XYZ file of C-alpha atoms in Angstrom:
784
model
C -120.235 45.887 -158.991
C -122.329 47.921 -156.605
C -123.988 50.351 -159.003
C -127.053 49.286 -160.943
C -126.976 49.371 -164.740
C -128.901 52.139 -166.341
C -130.779 52.339 -169.604
C -129.300 51.179 -172.855
C -128.086 54.636 -173.861
C -126.240 55.354 -170.608
C -122.548 56.153 -171.117
C -119.796 55.241 -168.664
C -116.650 57.343 -168.874
C -113.795 55.019 -167.902
C -110.698 57.053 -167.080
C -107.224 55.489 -167.145
C -104.417 57.555 -165.644
C -100.823 57.884 -166.808
C -97.548 57.664 -164.919
C -98.571 60.164 -162.261
C -99.925 57.509 -159.902
C -102.805 59.746 -158.853
C -105.442 58.731 -156.331
C -108.896 57.769 -157.510
C -110.278 61.094 -156.274
C -107.773 62.976 -158.412
C -108.509 60.881 -161.487
C -112.257 61.371 -161.064
C -111.864 65.005 -160.005
C -114.326 64.259 -157.215
C -113.635 64.400 -153.452
C -115.123 61.014 -152.493
C -114.891 57.662 -154.248
C -115.436 53.972 -153.573
C -114.090 50.842 -155.234
C -116.487 48.850 -157.425
C -114.108 46.180 -158.816
C -110.504 45.005 -158.600
C -108.188 45.277 -155.603
C -105.726 47.728 -154.090
C -103.119 47.068 -156.801
C -105.430 47.609 -159.732
C -108.991 48.700 -159.082
C -112.019 50.477 -160.558
C -113.498 53.396 -158.640
C -116.602 55.564 -158.896
C -117.780 58.690 -157.063
C -119.433 57.690 -153.815
C -123.244 57.737 -154.060
C -125.078 60.224 -151.921
C -122.751 63.133 -152.655
C -123.640 65.884 -155.119
C -122.025 66.134 -158.538
C -121.310 62.444 -158.980
C -121.958 62.617 -162.725
C -119.457 63.778 -165.310
C -119.850 66.069 -168.333
C -123.030 65.458 -170.340
C -124.331 63.278 -167.494
C -121.945 60.378 -168.038
C -121.300 57.882 -165.262
C -117.710 58.337 -164.128
C -115.353 55.477 -163.383
C -111.572 55.345 -162.933
C -109.092 52.513 -163.334
C -106.108 52.950 -161.000
C -103.187 50.712 -162.010
C -100.254 52.632 -160.509
C -99.478 49.945 -157.915
C -98.948 47.266 -160.571
C -95.482 48.381 -161.787
C -94.474 49.804 -158.402
C -96.243 48.349 -155.385
C -94.177 47.768 -152.290
C -90.782 49.238 -151.572
C -89.172 45.852 -152.218
C -90.507 45.710 -155.755
C -89.600 49.338 -156.375
C -86.025 48.754 -155.262
C -85.847 45.621 -157.395
C -86.680 47.779 -160.399
C -83.603 49.856 -159.699
C -81.228 46.921 -159.297
C -82.668 45.178 -162.350
C -82.411 48.294 -164.529
C -79.846 46.869 -167.013
C -81.970 43.747 -167.416
C -85.065 45.882 -167.989
C -83.360 48.074 -170.596
C -82.047 45.029 -172.423
C -85.551 43.592 -172.432
C -86.957 46.840 -173.839
C -84.365 46.760 -176.638
C -85.845 43.621 -178.172
C -89.186 45.417 -178.602
C -87.454 48.190 -180.536
C -86.579 45.872 -183.378
C -87.503 46.942 -186.931
C -90.959 46.674 -188.392
C -92.306 43.179 -189.158
C -91.575 43.593 -192.870
C -87.834 43.830 -192.208
C -85.834 40.631 -192.472
C -83.611 41.815 -189.630
C -86.325 41.236 -187.022
C -85.404 37.637 -186.173
C -81.703 38.465 -186.138
C -82.291 41.368 -183.774
C -84.232 39.060 -181.457
C -81.398 36.516 -181.372
C -78.725 39.161 -180.768
C -80.754 40.836 -178.010
C -81.246 37.510 -176.277
C -77.544 36.744 -176.490
C -76.788 40.142 -174.960
C -79.319 39.455 -172.216
C -77.637 36.127 -171.468
C -74.245 37.838 -171.358
C -75.626 40.302 -168.780
C -76.570 37.387 -166.544
C -73.082 35.945 -166.931
C -71.541 39.359 -166.232
C -73.668 39.673 -163.092
C -72.336 36.335 -161.837
C -68.778 37.312 -162.788
C -69.060 40.541 -160.796
C -70.182 38.592 -157.722
C -67.340 36.136 -158.335
C -64.896 39.017 -158.582
C -65.801 40.184 -155.100
C -66.248 36.810 -153.390
C -63.677 34.586 -155.097
C -61.024 36.819 -156.636
C -60.750 39.618 -154.048
C -61.820 37.970 -150.808
C -61.048 34.257 -151.065
C -58.010 34.390 -153.359
C -56.300 37.713 -152.632
C -57.360 38.801 -149.142
C -57.594 35.585 -147.080
C -53.960 34.542 -147.771
C -52.763 38.115 -147.045
C -52.164 38.701 -143.282
C -52.252 42.458 -143.736
C -55.671 42.250 -145.379
C -57.017 39.991 -142.632
C -55.776 42.191 -139.795
C -58.715 43.758 -137.983
C -61.260 41.840 -140.060
C -62.554 38.979 -137.903
C -65.320 38.252 -140.410
C -62.526 37.002 -142.726
C -59.748 35.887 -140.405
C -61.590 32.753 -139.250
C -60.909 31.292 -142.706
C -57.178 32.027 -142.693
C -56.094 28.519 -141.686
C -58.584 26.677 -143.881
C -57.574 24.922 -147.137
C -57.753 27.127 -150.220
C -60.266 24.854 -151.940
C -62.607 24.922 -148.974
C -62.311 28.713 -148.760
C -63.211 29.067 -152.439
C -66.168 26.711 -152.043
C -67.478 28.667 -149.057
C -67.169 32.033 -150.782
C -68.730 30.593 -153.952
C -71.996 30.525 -152.035
C -72.090 34.338 -152.316
C -72.357 34.518 -156.149
C -74.686 31.521 -156.019
C -76.933 33.383 -153.567
C -76.717 36.553 -155.664
C -77.950 34.634 -158.714
C -80.786 33.090 -156.733
C -81.735 36.527 -155.372
C -81.964 38.216 -158.757
C -83.874 35.196 -160.042
C -86.355 35.596 -157.185
C -86.708 39.363 -157.688
C -87.315 38.986 -161.383
C -89.646 36.011 -161.345
C -91.632 35.850 -158.120
C -93.655 39.113 -158.451
C -95.061 37.840 -161.730
C -97.057 35.205 -159.876
C -99.338 37.963 -158.612
C -100.856 38.115 -162.086
C -101.649 34.416 -162.530
C -105.404 35.031 -162.456
C -105.207 37.428 -165.401
C -103.406 35.288 -167.961
C -106.389 34.697 -170.238
C -107.715 37.871 -171.885
C -111.287 38.227 -173.023
C -110.488 38.081 -176.708
C -107.727 38.601 -179.192
C -109.337 39.927 -182.330
C -106.542 42.193 -183.543
C -104.051 41.220 -186.231
C -101.265 43.467 -184.918
C -98.623 42.309 -182.472
C -99.602 45.039 -180.018
C -103.005 43.378 -179.673
C -101.480 40.501 -177.669
C -99.742 42.640 -175.073
C -101.656 40.986 -172.239
C -100.717 37.440 -173.212
C -97.009 37.264 -173.945
C -95.761 37.059 -170.381
C -98.027 34.122 -169.627
C -96.471 32.048 -172.411
C -93.823 29.401 -171.633
C -91.190 31.751 -173.055
C -90.331 33.270 -169.692
C -90.021 29.914 -167.938
C -87.704 28.580 -170.642
C -85.562 31.708 -170.592
C -85.385 31.525 -166.786
C -84.093 27.960 -166.995
C -81.528 28.800 -169.674
C -80.293 31.927 -167.881
C -80.105 30.086 -164.604
C -78.107 27.260 -166.195
C -75.742 29.744 -167.873
C -75.194 31.651 -164.629
C -74.503 28.505 -162.637
C -72.114 27.205 -165.281
C -70.275 30.533 -165.286
C -69.634 30.036 -161.586
C -68.724 26.380 -162.071
C -66.259 27.116 -164.869
C -64.655 29.867 -162.784
C -64.011 27.438 -159.930
C -62.849 24.634 -162.206
C -60.531 26.993 -164.123
C -58.925 28.052 -160.846
C -58.475 24.394 -159.910
C -56.922 23.533 -163.279
C -54.658 26.592 -163.096
C -53.089 25.186 -159.944
C -52.771 21.673 -161.303
C -55.254 19.776 -163.489
C -56.767 16.479 -162.541
C -59.013 14.103 -164.500
C -62.013 15.101 -162.412
C -61.461 18.851 -162.864
C -60.976 18.489 -166.634
C -64.125 16.370 -166.897
C -66.144 18.905 -164.916
C -64.815 21.703 -167.114
C -65.862 19.883 -170.293
C -69.351 19.046 -168.999
C -69.919 22.546 -167.592
C -68.747 24.098 -170.839
C -71.102 21.855 -172.810
C -74.077 22.922 -170.665
C -73.108 26.587 -171.084
C -72.793 26.239 -174.873
C -76.129 24.417 -175.029
C -77.781 27.261 -173.096
C -76.286 29.832 -175.451
C -77.420 27.951 -178.547
C -80.955 27.354 -177.288
C -81.403 31.003 -176.310
C -80.888 31.918 -179.971
C -83.347 29.285 -181.213
C -86.519 31.298 -181.751
C -88.833 28.280 -182.398
C -87.503 26.488 -179.316
C -88.067 29.429 -176.975
C -91.212 31.007 -178.408
C -93.255 28.753 -180.628
C -93.468 25.323 -179.028
C -96.499 24.796 -176.738
C -96.374 24.256 -173.014
C -95.430 20.717 -172.037
C -93.435 20.075 -175.210
C -89.883 18.805 -175.392
C -88.650 22.409 -175.150
C -89.807 22.613 -171.530
C -88.226 19.277 -170.726
C -84.897 20.228 -172.300
C -84.710 23.671 -170.655
C -85.693 22.364 -167.227
C -83.313 19.431 -167.697
C -80.416 21.814 -168.390
C -81.336 23.821 -165.310
C -81.457 20.737 -163.086
C -78.196 19.469 -164.555
C -76.603 22.839 -163.818
C -77.702 22.647 -160.168
C -76.271 19.159 -159.892
C -73.007 20.182 -161.555
C -72.455 23.202 -159.325
C -72.936 20.981 -156.265
C -70.392 18.488 -157.600
C -67.949 21.286 -158.440
C -68.194 22.783 -154.955
C -67.515 19.426 -153.359
C -64.704 18.589 -155.795
C -62.952 21.941 -155.260
C -63.202 21.736 -151.487
C -61.849 18.177 -151.137
C -59.291 18.032 -153.970
C -55.893 17.398 -152.292
C -53.830 18.912 -155.132
C -51.823 21.906 -153.788
C -52.943 25.369 -154.861
C -50.478 27.835 -156.344
C -51.514 31.262 -155.050
C -50.693 33.981 -157.583
C -51.978 37.435 -158.403
C -55.584 37.036 -159.400
C -57.853 34.020 -159.536
C -56.634 31.911 -162.478
C -58.806 32.433 -165.542
C -60.993 35.113 -163.986
C -59.542 38.133 -165.809
C -59.719 36.197 -169.074
C -63.378 35.348 -168.480
C -64.214 38.994 -167.798
C -62.421 40.124 -170.926
C -64.085 37.487 -173.097
C -67.592 38.301 -171.871
C -67.176 42.059 -172.339
C -65.529 41.567 -175.734
C -68.345 39.276 -176.867
C -70.821 41.933 -175.798
C -68.981 44.456 -177.947
C -69.150 42.111 -180.937
C -72.869 41.546 -180.408
C -73.481 45.296 -180.214
C -71.549 45.866 -183.439
C -73.579 43.168 -185.200
C -76.807 44.583 -183.799
C -75.930 48.115 -184.897
C -74.851 47.001 -188.364
C -78.055 45.059 -188.902
C -80.170 47.985 -187.694
C -78.388 50.398 -190.046
C -78.975 48.080 -193.006
C -82.648 47.669 -192.093
C -83.027 51.426 -191.663
C -81.473 52.195 -195.059
C -83.771 49.665 -196.721
C -86.782 51.151 -195.003
C -85.814 54.651 -196.118
C -85.525 53.392 -199.683
C -88.928 51.721 -199.477
C -90.442 54.885 -198.012
C -88.928 56.992 -200.767
C -90.648 54.809 -203.360
C -94.096 55.228 -201.802
C -96.568 57.880 -202.949
C -97.264 60.822 -200.688
C -99.862 60.002 -197.999
C -101.555 63.373 -198.437
C -101.645 66.303 -200.804
C -98.859 68.572 -199.608
C -99.924 71.258 -202.040
C -103.260 71.578 -200.268
C -101.562 71.526 -196.847
C -99.281 74.370 -197.797
C -101.321 76.520 -200.164
C -101.807 79.204 -197.512
C -98.591 81.172 -197.876
C -99.283 83.505 -195.006
C -96.687 83.363 -192.195
C -99.032 81.554 -189.814
C -96.954 79.759 -187.161
C -97.216 76.002 -187.469
C -95.469 73.003 -186.012
C -95.525 71.177 -189.330
C -92.234 72.546 -190.750
C -90.501 72.017 -187.431
C -91.890 68.479 -187.172
C -90.354 67.775 -190.562
C -87.006 69.162 -189.449
C -87.185 66.954 -186.353
C -87.443 63.911 -188.559
C -91.141 63.171 -189.018
C -90.966 61.501 -192.373
C -93.374 60.847 -195.160
C -95.141 58.128 -193.266
C -95.801 60.676 -190.540
C -94.253 58.510 -187.870
C -90.922 60.134 -187.442
C -87.443 59.080 -188.517
C -85.416 60.484 -185.653
C -82.060 59.118 -184.520
C -83.628 56.164 -182.716
C -86.161 55.242 -185.414
C -84.953 51.809 -186.461
C -81.846 52.106 -184.261
C -83.532 51.836 -180.893
C -82.512 48.219 -180.353
C -78.716 48.712 -180.635
C -78.774 52.064 -178.825
C -80.772 50.862 -175.816
C -78.922 47.545 -175.792
C -75.606 49.409 -175.707
C -76.893 51.635 -172.911
C -78.010 48.588 -170.908
C -74.725 46.773 -171.505
C -72.629 49.824 -170.731
C -74.526 50.401 -167.499
C -74.191 46.744 -166.469
C -70.442 46.705 -167.204
C -69.935 49.978 -165.353
C -71.868 48.803 -162.277
C -70.014 45.473 -162.235
C -66.640 47.145 -162.639
C -67.311 49.728 -159.958
C -68.511 47.072 -157.519
C -65.283 45.114 -157.845
C -63.188 48.288 -157.943
C -64.765 49.721 -154.773
C -64.365 46.463 -152.842
C -60.739 46.197 -153.980
C -60.117 49.762 -152.869
C -61.662 48.981 -149.475
C -59.541 45.854 -148.996
C -56.386 47.508 -150.315
C -56.278 50.501 -147.962
C -54.587 48.712 -145.096
C -52.270 46.857 -147.474
C -51.063 50.142 -148.938
C -50.350 51.531 -145.472
C -48.258 48.492 -144.539
C -46.461 48.293 -147.870
C -48.023 44.953 -148.686
C -48.948 43.553 -152.054
C -51.676 45.616 -153.728
C -55.118 44.056 -154.001
C -56.440 45.310 -157.307
C -59.304 44.329 -159.625
C -58.704 42.884 -163.102
C -57.456 45.439 -165.616
C -60.531 44.798 -167.744
C -62.666 46.429 -165.061
C -60.379 49.460 -164.959
C -60.789 49.805 -168.705
C -64.562 49.558 -168.267
C -64.586 52.426 -165.755
C -62.359 54.455 -168.067
C -64.763 53.856 -170.990
C -67.715 54.895 -168.830
C -65.927 58.119 -167.922
C -65.215 58.887 -171.580
C -68.806 58.058 -172.562
C -70.207 60.260 -169.794
C -67.921 63.144 -170.788
C -68.818 62.746 -174.461
C -72.527 62.674 -173.630
C -72.269 65.799 -171.479
C -70.365 67.581 -174.234
C -72.941 66.473 -176.805
C -75.729 67.668 -174.523
C -74.111 71.082 -174.242
C -73.664 71.314 -178.007
C -77.221 70.173 -178.741
C -78.717 72.541 -176.182
C -76.816 75.506 -177.608
C -77.343 74.551 -181.245
C -81.063 73.868 -180.864
C -81.859 76.766 -178.575
C -82.304 79.314 -181.351
C -84.707 77.257 -183.520
C -86.611 76.021 -180.480
C -87.029 79.517 -179.116
C -87.948 80.834 -182.567
C -90.746 78.295 -182.855
C -91.836 78.963 -179.278
C -91.992 82.733 -179.834
C -93.996 82.268 -183.019
C -96.419 79.970 -181.228
C -96.850 82.359 -178.311
C -97.243 85.357 -180.614
C -99.955 83.538 -182.520
C -101.768 82.302 -179.395
C -101.665 85.618 -177.505
C -101.537 88.400 -180.103
C -103.201 90.973 -177.841
C -101.305 90.288 -174.615
C -100.717 93.471 -172.603
C -97.176 94.617 -171.700
C -97.769 93.526 -168.099
C -97.888 89.906 -169.285
C -94.398 89.984 -170.773
C -92.844 87.849 -168.023
C -95.637 85.274 -168.313
C -95.145 85.129 -172.067
C -91.445 84.423 -171.541
C -92.353 81.582 -169.164
C -94.622 80.036 -171.787
C -91.922 80.386 -174.434
C -89.385 78.624 -172.242
C -91.868 75.839 -171.483
C -92.566 75.249 -175.179
C -88.847 75.339 -176.005
C -88.097 72.772 -173.279
C -90.941 70.562 -174.475
C -89.454 70.530 -177.966
C -86.157 69.190 -176.624
C -87.599 65.682 -176.124
C -86.691 64.374 -179.568
C -83.153 65.680 -179.251
C -82.564 63.488 -176.204
C -82.380 60.608 -178.661
C -79.137 62.027 -180.023
C -77.599 61.896 -176.546
C -78.507 58.226 -176.253
C -76.885 57.581 -179.631
C -73.675 59.346 -178.554
C -73.438 57.374 -175.321
C -74.172 54.084 -177.078
C -71.553 54.715 -179.785
C -68.808 55.543 -177.282
C -69.666 52.512 -175.165
C -69.776 50.225 -178.185
C -66.417 51.464 -179.482
C -64.757 51.426 -176.069
C -65.874 48.041 -174.783
C -63.284 46.059 -176.821
C -60.624 47.784 -174.716
C -61.196 44.997 -172.194
C -58.988 42.904 -174.476
C -56.116 45.195 -173.519
C -56.710 44.202 -169.913
C -56.355 40.558 -170.889
C -52.950 41.437 -172.374
C -51.853 43.076 -169.108
C -52.038 46.652 -170.413
C -53.213 49.166 -167.813
C -55.277 52.214 -168.857
C -52.974 54.823 -167.324
C -49.732 53.663 -168.984
C -51.423 52.834 -172.295
C -53.131 56.213 -172.546
C -49.853 57.941 -171.692
C -48.051 56.084 -174.469
C -50.737 56.824 -177.034
C -51.699 60.400 -176.174
C -49.046 61.760 -173.840
C -51.566 62.349 -171.058
C -49.806 61.681 -167.730
C -50.599 58.323 -166.175
C -51.493 60.047 -162.901
C -54.188 62.059 -164.695
C -55.735 58.898 -166.147
C -55.652 57.182 -162.760
C -57.343 60.201 -161.223
C -59.951 60.094 -163.978
C -60.655 56.429 -163.235
C -61.213 57.363 -159.596
C -63.607 60.090 -160.705
C -65.378 57.630 -162.985
C -65.751 55.179 -160.121
C -67.285 57.820 -157.883
C -69.542 58.911 -160.753
C -70.854 55.359 -161.133
C -71.433 55.190 -157.385
C -73.339 58.483 -157.608
C -75.511 57.072 -160.396
C -76.278 54.022 -158.272
C -77.139 56.232 -155.308
C -79.407 58.328 -157.514
C -81.127 55.187 -158.755
C -81.596 54.012 -155.178
C -83.080 57.346 -154.098
C -85.222 57.398 -157.216
C -86.522 53.923 -156.459
C -87.607 54.987 -152.996
C -89.284 58.249 -153.955
C -90.522 57.543 -157.481
C -93.690 55.834 -156.265
C -94.057 57.769 -153.050
C -94.103 61.317 -154.434
C -96.364 61.967 -157.416
C -94.411 64.953 -158.728
C -91.099 63.090 -158.544
C -92.635 60.043 -160.166
C -93.797 62.103 -163.139
C -90.167 62.414 -164.202
C -88.767 59.080 -163.024
C -91.841 56.898 -163.503
C -91.872 57.335 -167.276
C -88.837 55.059 -167.541
C -90.257 52.344 -165.273
C -93.776 52.344 -166.692
C -92.469 52.250 -170.244
C -89.927 49.542 -169.433
C -92.241 47.267 -167.472
C -95.073 47.656 -169.981
C -93.277 45.251 -172.312
C -93.269 41.517 -171.510
C -90.035 39.713 -170.662
C -89.110 38.437 -174.102
C -85.330 38.941 -173.829
C -84.316 38.871 -170.171
C -86.417 36.774 -167.779
C -84.955 38.483 -164.692
C -86.298 41.886 -165.743
C -89.185 43.298 -163.672
C -92.490 41.562 -164.500
C -94.827 43.045 -167.073
C -97.795 44.807 -165.451
C -99.708 44.859 -168.762
C -100.170 41.129 -168.209
C -102.842 42.122 -165.715
C -103.832 45.659 -166.701
C -104.866 45.002 -170.310
C -106.955 41.839 -169.684
C -108.495 43.480 -166.628
C -109.505 46.527 -168.645
C -110.883 44.292 -171.375
C -113.026 42.303 -168.972
C -114.398 45.439 -167.363
C -115.267 46.990 -170.723
C -116.999 43.805 -171.885
C -118.961 43.692 -168.626
C -120.125 47.297 -168.983
C -121.203 46.838 -172.595
C -123.064 43.637 -171.729
C -125.013 45.684 -169.152
C -126.203 47.930 -171.976
C -123.772 50.800 -171.430
C -121.728 52.639 -173.962
C -118.172 53.162 -172.728
C -116.175 56.328 -173.306
C -112.526 55.446 -172.726
C -110.391 58.399 -171.648
C -106.675 57.788 -171.302
C -104.022 60.208 -170.164
C -100.367 59.717 -171.092
C -99.455 56.041 -170.785
C -103.088 55.246 -170.094
C -103.761 55.897 -173.781
C -101.264 53.144 -174.658
C -103.035 50.690 -172.357
C -106.362 51.593 -173.944
C -105.008 51.181 -177.491
C -103.705 47.706 -176.653
C -107.038 46.851 -175.013
C -109.155 48.041 -177.946
C -107.112 45.888 -180.318
C -108.089 42.831 -178.249
C -111.820 43.432 -178.024
C -114.354 41.822 -180.380
C -116.108 44.060 -182.949
C -119.476 43.974 -181.167
C -117.854 45.486 -178.071
C -115.841 48.068 -180.011
C -119.082 49.232 -181.601
C -120.144 50.576 -178.197
C -116.900 52.446 -177.499
C -115.498 55.939 -177.949
C -111.945 57.082 -177.205
C -110.532 60.298 -175.765
C -106.760 60.562 -175.372
C -104.766 63.455 -173.979
C -101.059 63.845 -173.349
C -100.691 60.668 -175.401
C -97.176 59.385 -176.249
C -98.509 56.944 -178.862
C -96.819 58.728 -181.744
C -94.140 60.840 -180.136
C -92.532 58.009 -178.154
C -94.011 54.634 -179.046
C -94.227 55.022 -182.806
C -90.645 56.270 -182.925
C -89.162 53.768 -180.490
C -91.279 50.667 -181.205
C -92.008 50.734 -184.953
C -92.822 47.024 -185.100
C -95.694 47.410 -182.620
C -97.015 50.977 -182.921
C -97.293 52.081 -186.526
C -99.616 54.191 -188.623
C -101.481 51.010 -189.546
C -101.982 50.119 -185.871
C -103.207 53.599 -184.978
C -105.640 53.620 -187.885
C -106.915 50.202 -186.843
C -107.676 51.609 -183.393
C -109.618 54.425 -185.041
C -111.511 52.027 -187.319
C -112.500 49.813 -184.412
C -114.207 52.682 -182.558
C -115.626 53.978 -185.856
C -113.400 57.058 -185.462
C -115.191 58.216 -182.340
C -111.769 59.372 -181.217
C -110.500 62.763 -180.083
C -106.864 63.408 -179.120
C -106.044 66.571 -177.179
C -102.462 67.844 -177.226
C -100.491 70.874 -176.125
C -97.298 72.531 -177.346
C -96.053 72.689 -173.750
C -96.221 68.912 -173.311
C -92.766 67.238 -173.423
C -94.235 63.707 -173.663
C -97.603 63.750 -175.414
C -98.336 65.010 -178.910
C -100.649 64.713 -181.877
C -101.454 61.261 -183.252
C -102.278 61.806 -186.938
C -101.937 65.501 -187.801
C -100.126 68.432 -186.112
C -102.388 71.026 -187.763
C -103.667 74.136 -186.023
C -107.336 75.174 -186.065
C -106.752 77.625 -188.936
C -104.891 75.105 -191.104
C -106.154 71.972 -192.858
C -105.116 68.553 -191.517
C -102.046 66.942 -193.027
C -103.977 63.677 -193.489
C -107.303 63.183 -195.170
C -110.402 61.438 -193.967
C -111.564 60.748 -190.433
C -107.972 60.557 -189.130
C -107.566 64.266 -189.817
C -110.346 65.092 -187.362
C -108.869 63.206 -184.397
C -106.239 65.684 -183.183
C -107.193 68.928 -181.475
C -104.586 71.294 -180.168
C -105.239 73.032 -176.845
C -103.730 76.431 -176.284
C -101.696 76.296 -173.097
C -102.071 78.240 -170.927
C -105.609 79.435 -171.484
C -104.521 83.005 -170.824
C -101.465 84.972 -169.712
C -103.246 87.530 -167.563
C -105.109 86.808 -164.322
C -108.802 86.146 -164.889
C -111.310 88.451 -163.223
C -111.353 87.941 -159.484
C -107.964 86.204 -159.434
C -104.444 87.447 -158.717
C -102.422 84.894 -160.745
C -102.686 83.903 -164.412
C -103.882 80.536 -165.648
C -101.400 77.717 -164.953
C -99.229 76.132 -167.630
C -100.580 72.588 -167.748
C -97.887 70.873 -169.857
C -98.219 67.116 -169.379
C -100.552 67.262 -166.385
C -103.959 65.695 -167.033
C -106.260 68.719 -166.801
C -109.621 66.899 -166.615
C -111.185 70.037 -165.145
C -110.383 71.988 -168.317
C -113.672 73.070 -169.970
C -112.219 71.998 -173.332
C -111.758 68.484 -171.952
C -115.354 68.472 -170.769
C -116.465 69.674 -174.215
C -114.653 66.750 -175.842
C -116.276 64.321 -173.384
C -119.708 65.761 -174.113
C -119.154 65.524 -177.875
C -118.000 61.907 -177.782
C -120.794 60.960 -175.378
C -123.318 62.505 -177.751
C -121.906 60.619 -180.739
C -121.839 57.393 -178.741
C -125.431 57.824 -177.543
C -126.583 58.461 -181.102
C -124.950 55.230 -182.173
C -126.510 53.296 -179.284
C -130.010 54.668 -179.995
C -129.651 53.733 -183.642
C -128.525 50.154 -183.080
C -130.481 49.338 -179.910
C -133.920 50.207 -181.285
C -136.423 47.392 -180.789
C -137.270 45.536 -183.975
């Protein structure tokens, strides 16, 4: 800390940015800054002394916390986010479970963890499909496939068992790689495991601690053991399929027992979560992991030296069955997860219907004049009586996101095997040799992805067309109310504002697209059982619908290329998301939201950056208050979520010296709808109580991400909630004007979700909160 503390009534404005990844100078809105704490990944910055205008509005001392490198960082970590996307989505799903009062919470946790374990097994199976089934089993014995491929032909005269053992090192290495990508970056945060305090009663208040618990280590051991045993069972099944021996049967039984034990322990909530570090849970999980490493070594040796002749047939024995069983089990888990979520949602609706109204609707609607308001439209969009929204994903987020993660993982795995098979099969087709094809279960998976993508695109078209009229009607009413005296020359600008507001109001409708995709994937995944029965998609579809088999085969090719295009887009997005601020604003929302949540379901997901950011913010705030400062916390976009989690951790004596300004905040619009167990009306009110309601939230109609927190009222209408909560939200007209100001040639910009710290209305809010905070400090810091 290079700056000297001021008097007891000095106020430090601590700004926390959102997903934009802005530089410190942009966050501070000052041209020169220097770092006063932290490091290059997460640091605190102030305007450099010696330059003019280093103070903020109302003379506050300005400071910025830049955390954008924590979830992104180097290119390696950014790319790992892309490849670990299904794991990350599955991990997010467990945080979308119902509210704590619902009995389905523990069941959702167990089902999400089983799905996460199945994704690890599917990942290993996909690597096995390429290395063992296509290369070692189908291609190496095929002279036509080996022709012109010296990187394979050197194994042509080796024993089949030795070839399988050598190629088994590829899926083993793939498992070790994803383990390293998912686990190793988390060690960067070891110094931040112990937060300053945990005074909140809500689960969100511990966001900086979860990832440091032994949960992740135990899940890593169990997932690693399950992945290794998947590989071991695949090799042993191939050996037994060509002729069983006592050793192979024994290895199969022991490997199966370790796999079953891993599956059972993953579901055991007390074993994974509640037991302290160093207990028998750590010894059992690490023992299973070590046993799995020993078993896979024994299996590799046994397969390579077993003298029993191998019977080479189409497909690695047992592999297609394993793929079908894993995908089918995922479908069953998704059905159970969706059924439980629907039951919990219906119960919650019934409980909500029995509650009294949270505010007097007669007072809120007594003005019968046709004043445009977002309140009726918010109700139509599903904001229920608790004010938190009951959209399509409210209560159903866990099964929908889990289905999306599973569908993406199955599609990527299927396309990987399908593309490699197509590459190996080209020369065989030309020479009239035996076709090298992937298991039929993978073809069904690509077909299901194609149907899901087509259904989602069709649903998107329908929703866009069906919602366009009401969205534009609301947008026109808003613009007409905001700019009643606009001249005719501003007509084009008015249309631009209307389109921006209409697009911003499409955010909630995206949930319906996720539901459509998840439903199609969940219904279509059991089709992998048809692959186990030897039924191909093209002939089966022709028999059932009359669609020519050639058309279905062509569609599968299109689906495969579509999956490859998605992967390429993810790769490009991973490179540019944290290198270009404008591009990151659209892509970074997914990563920052996904990596905000600790790894409670899948240990190979990207590490949680809140493990460092929240404790680091808490320590800095405590330090500033101990120096006699009041601290005005200003958080844009996701920064407001970090600040809410931090405030819930701080002790009351520190919170008494705080004020809060949020803008572009997704606390209600996204987090309260998607994570009802962790961001609820009770949690938001607790945040307000802790800062004694020195809280202002600025929101705009043009913002597609941020929104109001407690009340969507306009200045001329009363709040929809009573008390101090009704005075938190303040709507900002955006843009300020639709005609060029004097001396300018272009009108005011449409801000949307951009921060806008230079807006005079933002500075007014800072000055007001600083004044209220200084009054509190003068009152309580008077000498006795």
